[in-house]
Short mmCIF file of C-alpha atoms in Angstrom, two decimals:
data_model
loop_
_atom_site.label_atom_id
_atom_site.label_comp_id
_atom_site.label_asym_id
_atom_site.label_seq_id
_atom_site.Cartn_x
_atom_site.Cartn_y
_atom_site.Cartn_z
CA MET A 138 -25.37 8.87 -9.84
CA ILE A 139 -24.57 8.68 -6.13
CA ASP A 140 -27.24 7.66 -3.68
CA ILE A 141 -26.38 7.47 0.01
CA LYS A 142 -29.15 5.95 2.10
CA ASN A 143 -29.10 6.38 5.88
CA VAL A 144 -25.41 5.66 6.22
CA THR A 145 -23.73 5.50 9.61
CA LYS A 146 -20.10 4.76 10.39
CA LYS A 147 -19.10 3.96 13.94
CA TYR A 148 -15.69 3.37 15.43
CA GLY A 149 -16.57 1.69 18.70
CA ASP A 150 -18.67 4.21 20.60
CA PHE A 151 -17.67 7.08 18.38
CA THR A 152 -19.97 7.91 15.48
CA ALA A 153 -17.94 9.48 12.66
CA VAL A 154 -20.85 9.63 10.22
CA ASP A 155 -24.35 9.69 11.64
CA ASP A 156 -27.27 8.57 9.50
CA ILE A 157 -26.61 10.65 6.39
CA SER A 158 -28.63 10.53 3.19
CA LEU A 159 -27.55 12.26 0.03
CA LYS A 160 -28.27 12.21 -3.69
CA VAL A 161 -25.95 13.45 -6.41
CA ASN A 162 -27.32 13.62 -9.94
CA GLU A 163 -25.45 12.73 -13.09
CA GLY A 164 -23.27 15.55 -14.42
CA GLU A 165 -23.35 17.62 -11.24
CA VAL A 166 -20.33 19.24 -9.62
CA PHE A 167 -21.10 18.51 -6.01
CA ALA A 168 -19.30 20.19 -3.12
CA PHE A 169 -19.12 18.27 0.14
CA LEU A 170 -18.21 20.75 2.84
CA GLY A 171 -17.56 20.67 6.55
CA PRO A 172 -15.05 21.64 9.22
CA ASN A 173 -12.07 19.41 9.92
CA GLY A 174 -13.13 16.14 11.49
CA ALA A 175 -16.76 16.50 10.43
CA GLY A 176 -16.82 13.21 8.52
CA LYS A 177 -15.98 14.24 4.96
CA THR A 178 -13.07 11.91 4.40
CA THR A 179 -14.82 9.03 6.15
CA THR A 180 -17.77 9.51 3.79
CA ILE A 181 -15.52 9.54 0.72
CA LYS A 182 -13.80 6.41 1.95
CA MET A 183 -17.16 4.67 2.26
CA LEU A 184 -18.16 5.84 -1.21
CA THR A 185 -14.94 4.49 -2.67
CA THR A 186 -15.10 1.03 -1.00
CA LEU A 187 -12.21 1.71 1.37
CA LEU A 188 -14.47 1.58 4.43
CA ARG A 189 -17.64 -0.35 5.10
CA PRO A 190 -20.54 1.58 6.58
CA THR A 191 -21.79 0.28 9.91
CA TYR A 192 -25.39 0.79 8.75
CA GLY A 193 -27.03 1.93 5.55
CA GLU A 194 -26.57 1.48 1.84
CA ILE A 195 -24.70 3.33 -0.88
CA PHE A 196 -25.35 3.16 -4.62
CA LEU A 197 -22.87 4.51 -7.14
CA ASN A 198 -23.66 4.42 -10.84
CA GLY A 199 -26.43 1.98 -9.93
CA HIS A 200 -24.08 -0.47 -8.18
CA ASN A 201 -24.42 -1.35 -4.54
CA VAL A 202 -21.04 -0.30 -3.20
CA MET A 203 -20.80 -3.00 -0.54
CA GLU A 204 -22.19 -5.88 -2.54
CA ASN A 205 -20.55 -5.05 -5.83
CA PRO A 206 -17.21 -3.41 -5.10
CA SER A 207 -15.54 -4.40 -8.37
CA GLN A 208 -18.21 -2.80 -10.61
CA THR A 209 -18.26 0.22 -8.33
CA ARG A 210 -14.50 0.63 -8.60
CA HIS A 211 -14.68 0.68 -12.39
CA SER A 212 -17.22 3.51 -12.12
CA PHE A 213 -15.22 6.07 -10.18
CA GLY A 214 -11.84 7.74 -10.19
CA ILE A 215 -10.34 9.41 -7.15
CA VAL A 216 -7.70 12.01 -6.43
CA PHE A 217 -6.48 11.57 -2.88
CA GLN A 218 -5.25 14.31 -0.57
CA ASP A 219 -1.80 12.76 -0.67
CA PRO A 220 -0.80 11.90 -4.24
CA SER A 221 0.56 8.40 -4.65
CA LEU A 222 2.88 9.19 -7.54
CA ASP A 223 2.53 6.11 -9.60
CA ASN A 224 2.67 6.21 -13.33
CA MET A 225 -0.19 6.23 -15.79
CA GLN A 226 0.70 2.94 -17.41
CA PHE A 227 0.63 1.11 -14.12
CA HIS A 228 -2.80 2.55 -13.43
CA ALA A 229 -4.01 1.47 -16.87
CA MET A 230 -2.80 -2.07 -16.27
CA LEU A 231 -4.38 -2.20 -12.84
CA TYR A 232 -7.73 -1.28 -14.40
CA ASN A 233 -7.17 -3.75 -17.22
CA LEU A 234 -7.49 -1.10 -19.91
CA LYS A 235 -6.77 -1.79 -23.56
CA ASP A 236 -5.42 0.75 -26.06
CA TYR A 237 -4.70 3.22 -23.33
CA LYS A 238 -1.74 4.94 -25.04
CA ASN A 239 -3.90 7.48 -26.89
CA ARG A 240 -6.03 8.09 -23.86
CA ILE A 241 -2.94 8.79 -21.76
CA ASP A 242 -1.74 11.31 -24.34
CA LYS A 243 -5.13 12.97 -24.51
CA LEU A 244 -5.40 13.33 -20.73
CA LEU A 245 -1.81 14.52 -20.34
CA GLY A 246 -2.55 17.10 -23.03
CA LEU A 247 -5.62 18.19 -21.12
CA VAL A 248 -3.66 18.82 -17.93
CA GLU A 249 -0.75 20.27 -19.95
CA LEU A 250 1.79 17.64 -19.03
CA LEU A 251 2.26 16.01 -22.42
CA ASP A 252 5.76 17.46 -22.80
CA ARG A 253 6.76 15.80 -19.51
CA LYS A 254 5.41 12.43 -20.54
CA ASN A 255 8.67 10.53 -20.12
CA ASP A 256 9.90 12.26 -16.96
CA PHE A 257 9.93 10.71 -13.51
CA VAL A 258 7.10 11.88 -11.28
CA LYS A 259 9.52 12.68 -8.47
CA THR A 260 10.85 15.59 -10.54
CA PHE A 261 7.39 17.22 -10.72
CA SER A 262 6.26 20.23 -8.68
CA GLY A 263 3.31 19.99 -6.28
CA GLY A 264 0.89 21.44 -8.82
CA MET A 265 2.10 19.14 -11.58
CA LYS A 266 1.69 16.12 -9.34
CA ARG A 267 -1.87 17.12 -8.58
CA ARG A 268 -2.62 17.59 -12.27
CA LEU A 269 -1.12 14.20 -13.03
CA GLU A 270 -3.26 12.66 -10.30
CA ILE A 271 -6.37 14.10 -11.91
CA ALA A 272 -5.36 12.74 -15.31
CA ARG A 273 -4.64 9.38 -13.71
CA GLY A 274 -7.99 9.32 -11.92
CA LEU A 275 -9.75 9.83 -15.25
CA LEU A 276 -7.83 7.25 -17.25
CA HIS A 277 -10.41 4.49 -17.00
CA LEU A 278 -13.32 6.72 -18.10
CA PRO A 279 -15.02 6.87 -14.70
CA LYS A 280 -18.56 8.17 -14.31
CA VAL A 281 -17.74 9.86 -11.04
CA LEU A 282 -14.58 11.68 -10.05
CA PHE A 283 -13.84 12.13 -6.33
CA LEU A 284 -11.56 15.01 -5.42
CA ASP A 285 -10.58 15.17 -1.76
CA GLU A 286 -9.29 18.73 -1.30
CA PRO A 287 -7.79 18.85 -4.79
CA THR A 288 -6.41 22.37 -4.48
CA ILE A 289 -4.96 22.24 -0.98
CA GLY A 290 -1.61 24.02 -0.84
CA LEU A 291 -1.68 25.23 -4.43
CA ASP A 292 -1.25 28.77 -5.70
CA PRO A 293 -4.24 30.63 -7.23
CA GLN A 294 -2.93 30.10 -10.78
CA THR A 295 -2.72 26.33 -10.41
CA ARG A 296 -6.05 26.23 -8.59
CA ASN A 297 -7.65 28.13 -11.41
CA HIS A 298 -6.13 25.78 -13.98
CA ILE A 299 -7.15 22.65 -12.14
CA TRP A 300 -10.72 23.85 -11.86
CA ASN A 301 -10.82 24.72 -15.53
CA TYR A 302 -9.74 21.17 -16.40
CA VAL A 303 -12.29 19.71 -14.05
CA ARG A 304 -15.03 21.92 -15.44
CA ASN A 305 -14.09 20.93 -19.00
CA LEU A 306 -14.12 17.28 -18.14
CA ASN A 307 -17.42 17.65 -16.45
CA LYS A 308 -18.84 19.18 -19.64
CA GLU A 309 -17.04 17.09 -22.26
CA GLU A 310 -17.00 13.67 -20.68
CA LYS A 311 -20.12 14.14 -18.52
CA VAL A 312 -18.17 13.18 -15.45
CA THR A 313 -19.98 13.73 -12.18
CA VAL A 314 -17.64 15.50 -9.76
CA PHE A 315 -17.78 15.05 -5.98
CA PHE A 316 -15.28 17.20 -4.15
CA THR A 317 -14.31 18.52 -0.74
CA THR A 318 -12.56 21.80 -0.08
CA HIS A 319 -12.13 24.55 2.49
CA HIS A 320 -12.02 27.26 -0.18
CA MET A 321 -15.57 28.63 -0.25
CA GLU A 322 -14.95 30.89 -3.23
CA GLU A 323 -14.05 27.76 -5.20
CA VAL A 324 -17.44 26.35 -4.39
CA GLU A 325 -19.18 29.58 -5.40
CA ARG A 326 -17.35 29.55 -8.71
CA TYR A 327 -17.50 25.93 -9.72
CA GLY A 328 -20.03 24.06 -7.57
CA ASP A 329 -23.56 23.20 -8.65
CA LYS A 330 -24.85 21.79 -5.40
CA ILE A 331 -23.61 21.60 -1.85
CA ALA A 332 -23.99 19.52 1.25
CA ILE A 333 -22.56 20.62 4.58
CA ILE A 334 -21.66 17.98 7.12
CA ASP A 335 -20.85 18.67 10.75
CA HIS A 336 -20.34 16.27 13.64
CA GLY A 337 -21.18 13.45 11.24
CA LYS A 338 -24.61 14.86 10.33
CA ILE A 339 -25.69 16.66 7.17
CA ILE A 340 -26.88 20.03 8.38
CA ALA A 341 -27.71 21.64 5.05
CA GLN A 342 -27.94 20.73 1.40
CA GLY A 343 -29.05 22.39 -1.82
CA THR A 344 -27.83 25.03 -4.24
CA ILE A 345 -25.56 27.86 -3.11
CA GLU A 346 -28.49 30.30 -3.09
CA GLU A 347 -30.61 27.96 -1.00
CA ILE A 348 -27.86 27.51 1.56
CA CYS A 349 -27.13 31.24 1.77
CA LYS A 350 -30.81 31.93 2.13
CA LYS A 351 -31.21 29.36 4.84
CA ALA A 352 -28.34 30.91 6.82
CA GLY A 353 -29.41 34.48 6.03
CA ALA A 354 -25.99 35.31 4.61
CA ASP A 355 -24.76 36.84 1.36
CA LYS A 356 -21.63 34.82 0.95
CA LEU A 357 -21.13 31.09 1.27
CA GLU A 358 -18.26 31.58 3.72
CA ASP A 359 -20.58 33.49 6.08
CA ALA A 360 -23.33 30.94 5.59
CA PHE A 361 -20.88 28.14 6.36
CA ILE A 362 -19.77 29.77 9.59
CA ALA A 363 -23.34 30.61 10.57
CA LEU A 364 -24.33 26.99 10.08
CA THR A 365 -21.34 25.26 11.63
CA GLY A 366 -20.47 27.76 14.39
CA LYS A 367 -17.32 29.71 15.10
CA ASN A 368 -15.50 27.19 17.25
CA ILE A 369 -12.32 25.69 15.91
CA ARG A 370 -12.59 21.92 15.77
CA LYS A 371 -10.27 19.52 17.42
CA GLU A 372 -8.09 18.27 14.61
CA SER A 373 -9.24 14.69 14.42
CA SER A 374 -10.12 14.41 10.78
CA ASN A 375 -8.06 11.39 9.88
CA PHE A 376 -8.76 8.70 12.39
CA SER A 377 -5.72 6.56 12.54
CA LYS A 378 -6.25 2.94 13.29
CA SER A 379 -4.69 3.37 16.69
CA THR A 380 -7.32 5.96 17.51
CA MET A 381 -9.96 3.51 16.40
CA ARG A 382 -8.45 0.77 18.50
CA GLY A 383 -8.48 3.20 21.38
CA PHE A 384 -12.19 3.65 20.84
CA HIS A 385 -12.73 -0.08 20.79
CA ARG A 386 -11.02 -0.47 24.11
CA GLN A 387 -13.16 2.09 25.86
CA MET B 460 -3.37 -13.43 -12.32
CA ARG B 461 -2.72 -10.23 -14.27
CA THR B 462 -2.90 -8.08 -11.18
CA ILE B 463 -0.44 -10.32 -9.39
CA TYR B 464 1.90 -10.05 -12.35
CA ILE B 465 1.62 -6.24 -12.50
CA LEU B 466 2.31 -5.79 -8.81
CA TRP B 467 5.18 -8.24 -9.04
CA LEU B 468 6.61 -6.32 -12.00
CA ARG B 469 6.26 -2.99 -10.18
CA GLN B 470 8.19 -4.33 -7.21
CA LEU B 471 10.94 -5.64 -9.45
CA LYS B 472 11.23 -2.37 -11.37
CA ARG B 473 11.51 -0.40 -8.18
CA PHE B 474 14.23 -2.75 -6.99
CA ILE B 475 16.23 -2.39 -10.18
CA ARG B 476 15.88 1.38 -10.09
CA LYS B 477 17.17 1.66 -6.55
CA LYS B 478 20.73 0.49 -6.89
CA SER B 479 21.67 1.87 -3.49
CA THR B 480 19.39 -0.60 -1.68
CA LEU B 481 20.85 -3.45 -3.67
CA ILE B 482 24.41 -2.58 -2.77
CA GLY B 483 23.44 -1.67 0.79
CA ALA B 484 21.81 -5.04 1.32
CA LEU B 485 25.01 -6.80 0.31
CA GLY B 486 27.05 -5.05 3.01
CA GLN B 487 25.73 -6.98 5.99
CA PRO B 488 26.22 -10.48 4.56
CA LEU B 489 29.68 -9.51 3.46
CA ILE B 490 30.61 -8.37 6.98
CA PHE B 491 29.18 -11.56 8.45
CA LEU B 492 31.08 -13.67 5.99
CA LEU B 493 34.36 -11.94 6.67
CA ALA B 494 34.03 -11.45 10.43
CA PHE B 495 32.41 -14.74 11.39
CA GLY B 496 33.59 -16.78 8.45
CA PHE B 497 37.23 -16.00 8.91
CA GLY B 498 37.13 -15.02 12.58
CA LEU B 499 35.63 -18.24 13.90
CA SER B 500 37.17 -20.48 11.27
CA PRO B 501 40.25 -21.57 13.29
CA ILE B 502 38.20 -22.50 16.38
CA PHE B 503 35.63 -24.31 14.28
CA GLU B 504 38.30 -26.36 12.58
CA ARG B 505 40.12 -27.09 15.82
CA ALA B 506 36.84 -28.42 17.21
CA GLY B 507 36.87 -30.87 14.35
CA ALA B 508 33.73 -29.51 12.71
CA GLY B 509 35.29 -28.84 9.31
CA ASN B 510 35.58 -25.68 7.24
CA TYR B 511 33.53 -22.87 8.78
CA ILE B 512 33.11 -20.89 5.54
CA GLN B 513 31.67 -24.03 4.04
CA PHE B 514 29.31 -24.27 7.01
CA ILE B 515 28.30 -20.64 7.36
CA ALA B 516 27.73 -19.75 3.66
CA PRO B 517 24.21 -21.26 3.44
CA GLY B 518 23.40 -19.50 6.71
CA ILE B 519 24.52 -16.14 5.35
CA ILE B 520 22.56 -16.68 2.14
CA GLY B 521 19.53 -17.52 4.26
CA MET B 522 20.08 -14.40 6.35
CA THR B 523 20.15 -12.19 3.25
CA VAL B 524 16.92 -13.67 2.00
CA LEU B 525 15.29 -13.35 5.43
CA PHE B 526 16.16 -9.66 5.82
CA THR B 527 15.36 -8.61 2.27
CA ALA B 528 12.12 -10.53 2.14
CA ILE B 529 10.77 -9.14 5.41
CA PHE B 530 11.84 -5.60 4.47
CA THR B 531 10.07 -5.68 1.13
CA GLY B 532 6.98 -6.85 2.98
CA ILE B 533 7.36 -4.01 5.45
CA GLU B 534 7.41 -1.57 2.53
CA ILE B 535 3.64 -1.86 2.71
CA ILE B 536 3.62 0.33 5.81
CA TRP B 537 5.25 2.99 3.71
CA GLU B 538 2.76 2.49 0.92
CA LYS B 539 -0.08 2.76 3.41
CA GLN B 540 1.12 6.20 4.42
CA PHE B 541 2.00 7.42 0.95
CA GLY B 542 -1.02 6.51 -1.04
CA PHE B 543 -0.05 3.60 -3.20
CA LEU B 544 -1.99 1.05 -1.21
CA LYS B 545 -5.10 3.25 -1.34
CA GLU B 546 -4.76 3.47 -5.08
CA ALA B 547 -4.55 -0.30 -5.32
CA PHE B 548 -7.46 -0.78 -2.91
CA VAL B 549 -9.83 1.44 -4.92
CA ALA B 550 -8.85 -0.31 -8.17
CA PRO B 551 -11.07 -3.18 -9.34
CA VAL B 552 -8.78 -5.89 -8.01
CA SER B 553 -9.11 -8.08 -4.95
CA ARG B 554 -7.00 -7.64 -1.86
CA PHE B 555 -5.94 -11.24 -2.10
CA GLU B 556 -4.34 -10.51 -5.47
CA ILE B 557 -2.62 -7.45 -4.04
CA LEU B 558 -1.26 -9.52 -1.16
CA LEU B 559 0.03 -12.24 -3.47
CA GLY B 560 1.54 -9.75 -5.91
CA LYS B 561 3.38 -7.94 -3.15
CA THR B 562 4.54 -11.18 -1.55
CA LEU B 563 5.84 -12.69 -4.77
CA GLY B 564 7.47 -9.39 -5.78
CA GLY B 565 9.23 -9.17 -2.42
CA ALA B 566 10.22 -12.83 -2.62
CA THR B 567 11.73 -12.37 -6.07
CA VAL B 568 13.78 -9.41 -4.93
CA ALA B 569 14.99 -11.37 -1.91
CA MET B 570 15.83 -14.34 -4.08
CA ILE B 571 17.97 -12.19 -6.39
CA GLN B 572 19.84 -10.84 -3.38
CA GLY B 573 20.32 -14.39 -2.11
CA VAL B 574 21.80 -15.51 -5.42
CA LEU B 575 24.15 -12.47 -5.43
CA VAL B 576 25.36 -13.39 -1.95
CA PHE B 577 25.83 -16.98 -3.12
CA ILE B 578 28.16 -15.65 -5.83
CA ILE B 579 30.04 -13.55 -3.26
CA CYS B 580 30.42 -16.69 -1.14
CA LEU B 581 32.07 -18.42 -4.07
CA PHE B 582 34.66 -15.64 -4.14
CA VAL B 583 35.40 -16.04 -0.45
CA GLY B 584 36.15 -19.70 -0.90
CA PHE B 585 32.81 -21.46 -0.55
CA ARG B 586 32.41 -24.48 -2.83
CA PRO B 587 29.12 -26.34 -3.33
CA VAL B 588 29.88 -30.03 -3.04
CA ASN B 589 27.59 -31.18 -5.80
CA ILE B 590 26.71 -28.89 -8.72
CA SER B 591 23.71 -31.00 -9.68
CA MET B 592 22.13 -30.16 -6.31
CA LEU B 593 22.08 -26.41 -7.03
CA PRO B 594 18.47 -26.39 -8.31
CA LEU B 595 17.41 -27.94 -5.01
CA ALA B 596 19.25 -25.21 -3.12
CA LEU B 597 17.47 -22.63 -5.28
CA LEU B 598 14.11 -24.23 -4.52
CA PHE B 599 14.71 -23.84 -0.78
CA LEU B 600 15.98 -20.31 -1.32
CA ILE B 601 12.70 -19.47 -3.06
CA LEU B 602 10.66 -21.07 -0.28
CA ILE B 603 12.48 -19.06 2.39
CA ALA B 604 11.96 -15.92 0.30
CA ILE B 605 8.21 -16.52 -0.10
CA LEU B 606 7.76 -17.43 3.56
CA PHE B 607 9.37 -14.27 4.90
CA ALA B 608 7.98 -11.91 2.27
CA ALA B 609 4.54 -13.21 3.27
CA LEU B 610 5.41 -12.76 6.95
CA GLY B 611 6.61 -9.18 6.32
CA THR B 612 3.43 -8.38 4.42
CA THR B 613 1.29 -9.87 7.18
CA ILE B 614 3.07 -7.89 9.89
CA ALA B 615 2.84 -4.72 7.80
CA ALA B 616 -0.92 -5.16 7.49
CA ARG B 617 -1.13 -4.72 11.27
CA LEU B 618 1.21 -1.75 11.65
CA ASP B 619 0.35 1.82 10.77
CA ASP B 620 3.65 3.61 10.96
CA MET B 621 7.35 3.05 10.83
CA GLN B 622 7.65 3.44 14.59
CA GLY B 623 7.00 -0.26 14.92
CA PHE B 624 10.05 -0.94 12.82
CA PRO B 625 12.66 -1.52 15.58
CA LEU B 626 10.17 -3.91 17.14
CA ILE B 627 10.19 -5.99 13.99
CA ILE B 628 13.96 -5.98 13.73
CA ASN B 629 14.57 -6.87 17.36
CA PHE B 630 11.69 -9.24 18.02
CA VAL B 631 11.13 -10.87 14.64
CA ILE B 632 14.13 -10.70 12.35
CA GLN B 633 17.00 -10.95 14.83
CA PRO B 634 15.64 -13.93 16.81
CA LEU B 635 14.69 -15.70 13.60
CA PHE B 636 18.22 -15.32 12.33
CA TYR B 637 20.34 -15.92 15.43
CA LEU B 638 18.23 -18.81 16.69
CA SER B 639 18.13 -20.62 13.38
CA GLY B 640 21.33 -22.56 13.10
CA ALA B 641 22.63 -20.15 10.50
CA LEU B 642 25.79 -19.54 12.52
CA PHE B 643 26.16 -22.75 14.56
CA PRO B 644 25.23 -26.42 14.18
CA ILE B 645 21.88 -27.18 15.79
CA VAL B 646 22.90 -30.65 16.88
CA GLY B 647 23.97 -31.10 20.49
CA LEU B 648 22.74 -27.73 21.76
CA PRO B 649 21.41 -27.06 25.28
CA ARG B 650 17.86 -28.39 25.47
CA ALA B 651 16.06 -25.03 25.52
CA LEU B 652 18.04 -23.59 22.64
CA GLU B 653 17.57 -26.72 20.62
CA LEU B 654 13.82 -26.48 21.15
CA VAL B 655 13.77 -22.86 20.02
CA THR B 656 15.77 -23.58 16.88
CA ARG B 657 13.47 -26.44 16.06
CA ILE B 658 10.33 -24.31 16.09
CA ASN B 659 12.03 -21.69 13.91
CA PRO B 660 11.09 -22.29 10.25
CA LEU B 661 14.27 -20.60 9.06
CA SER B 662 16.27 -23.46 10.65
CA TYR B 663 14.65 -25.87 8.23
CA GLY B 664 15.27 -23.61 5.23
CA ILE B 665 18.93 -23.12 6.04
CA ASP B 666 19.42 -26.76 6.96
CA ALA B 667 17.94 -27.85 3.65
CA MET B 668 20.16 -25.40 1.76
CA ARG B 669 23.11 -26.79 3.64
CA TYR B 670 22.00 -30.26 2.61
CA ALA B 671 21.85 -29.20 -1.04
CA LEU B 672 25.06 -27.18 -1.01
CA GLY B 673 27.33 -28.83 1.48
CA GLY B 674 26.02 -32.29 2.28
CA ALA B 675 25.75 -32.18 6.09
CA SER B 676 22.31 -31.55 7.56
CA ALA B 677 20.29 -32.17 10.69
CA PHE B 678 16.84 -32.76 9.17
CA SER B 679 15.68 -34.71 6.17
CA PRO B 680 15.03 -32.40 3.19
CA TRP B 681 11.50 -33.76 3.01
CA LEU B 682 10.81 -32.64 6.55
CA SER B 683 12.23 -29.20 5.74
CA LEU B 684 10.14 -28.97 2.59
CA SER B 685 6.95 -29.87 4.45
CA VAL B 686 7.66 -27.46 7.29
CA LEU B 687 8.38 -24.56 4.92
CA VAL B 688 5.34 -25.17 2.71
CA GLY B 689 3.14 -25.67 5.76
CA VAL B 690 4.26 -22.46 7.41
CA ILE B 691 3.90 -20.52 4.12
CA ILE B 692 0.28 -21.65 3.89
CA VAL B 693 -0.45 -20.69 7.49
CA VAL B 694 1.20 -17.27 7.12
CA LEU B 695 -0.67 -16.59 3.88
CA ILE B 696 -4.00 -17.48 5.47
CA VAL B 697 -3.31 -15.12 8.37
CA GLY B 698 -2.09 -12.52 5.85
CA ILE B 699 -5.26 -12.72 3.80
CA TYR B 700 -7.33 -12.21 6.92
CA GLN B 701 -5.19 -9.27 8.07
CA PHE B 702 -5.29 -7.71 4.64
CA SER B 703 -9.04 -7.88 4.47
CA LYS B 704 -9.15 -5.96 7.77
CA ILE B 705 -6.93 -3.06 6.67
CA GLU B 706 -8.77 0.24 6.91
CA LEU B 707 -7.04 3.18 5.31
#
């Protein structure tokens, strides 16, 4: 479903993503892990046509992401770290959907927001906004759903709910799920396969058991720390454009 | 086309929902009208230049359109930070359509504000000389609106946060307004000032509105039309390029 072939992303001299290759099969729930600033968000941005790789090729649902952005964009839905709070109907129109009213109701029912259908988004709580984002991301029947830290800042109840929806969707609609998170127990519960990225390179990939075995650890959290080291990373995950320009100048 | 329409509609809906911005945006033109219009009126008349309210009204309408249009363009910086632009960029629509939709939406909002200020001007004593020329005035109003909405959008494509905002007010909007002939006649100015006003596209827009509303003007309306359309095309081309370079 997703095929990343030797992809590199450079900002000037700085290499954010360094020659990564990755395959995600249809129907998988794939966890993309790594410390802050490792290259997770950059990779997701390249997968979702927001950034162009410096080298390499990406295929999503059989479409070449760079050469065929429009087809690619029909194939995926995405829930961003910062919800954009636009309404479902607007999204439907942007994706040129027909007969979307029933679909909206179905998805709102799924994330238990049907009773709030006519309310303004600004009156929603953080968890409700996130649930709405997920429903919105699924409106156009995507084959792949990207979730960039979908449960950040949510309480365990809401996290649990969100993952149940995602799991259901994955089973019922055969949606491939590609997500990032820092909650390792979430990965152990809901993930099928994992890749760990650090300093722009993929340092491990496989099932949870394979990764734990490779690191000689029982738990994924321990394996993660064993593989990526104990040092706290410089918080540079979201390269602002000014940072990039800074790199260009050097 | 559909995408442009949807984005245009979204902009309009947001404008209608936010009544505070609408009323807020009417405050400044009102102050200008009252302070300058009435304050400078006696001197203006003593200098033999006619009724100042009659002179300044097209300038104030132009100012309203300038400010509102650039601000709606600048909204894009906000949308960059708060997700909407990302959502639009990952949707199966081209960036060119997004740019046009935003520009036309912003221009429409600015145009509505301009028409409201025109009505306020009528209350303060402004009288268009020839009613049949009103459509022409509206045409120039629309052109000014499109030009500066496109300029705002283009500037916003380059900026990443609101910290650049004072820069835009002080180095783009203010000079465009004060050096445009909105407040004073551009004939018989000191050489340098005259030159500056003549390279300012807003001068042509306001002058043409003055031509349509009041009769007296410095340029031929055809010249103004060509300048405005020409600059719109140039700004849009730059805007398209800038938009294609946005990395979120």
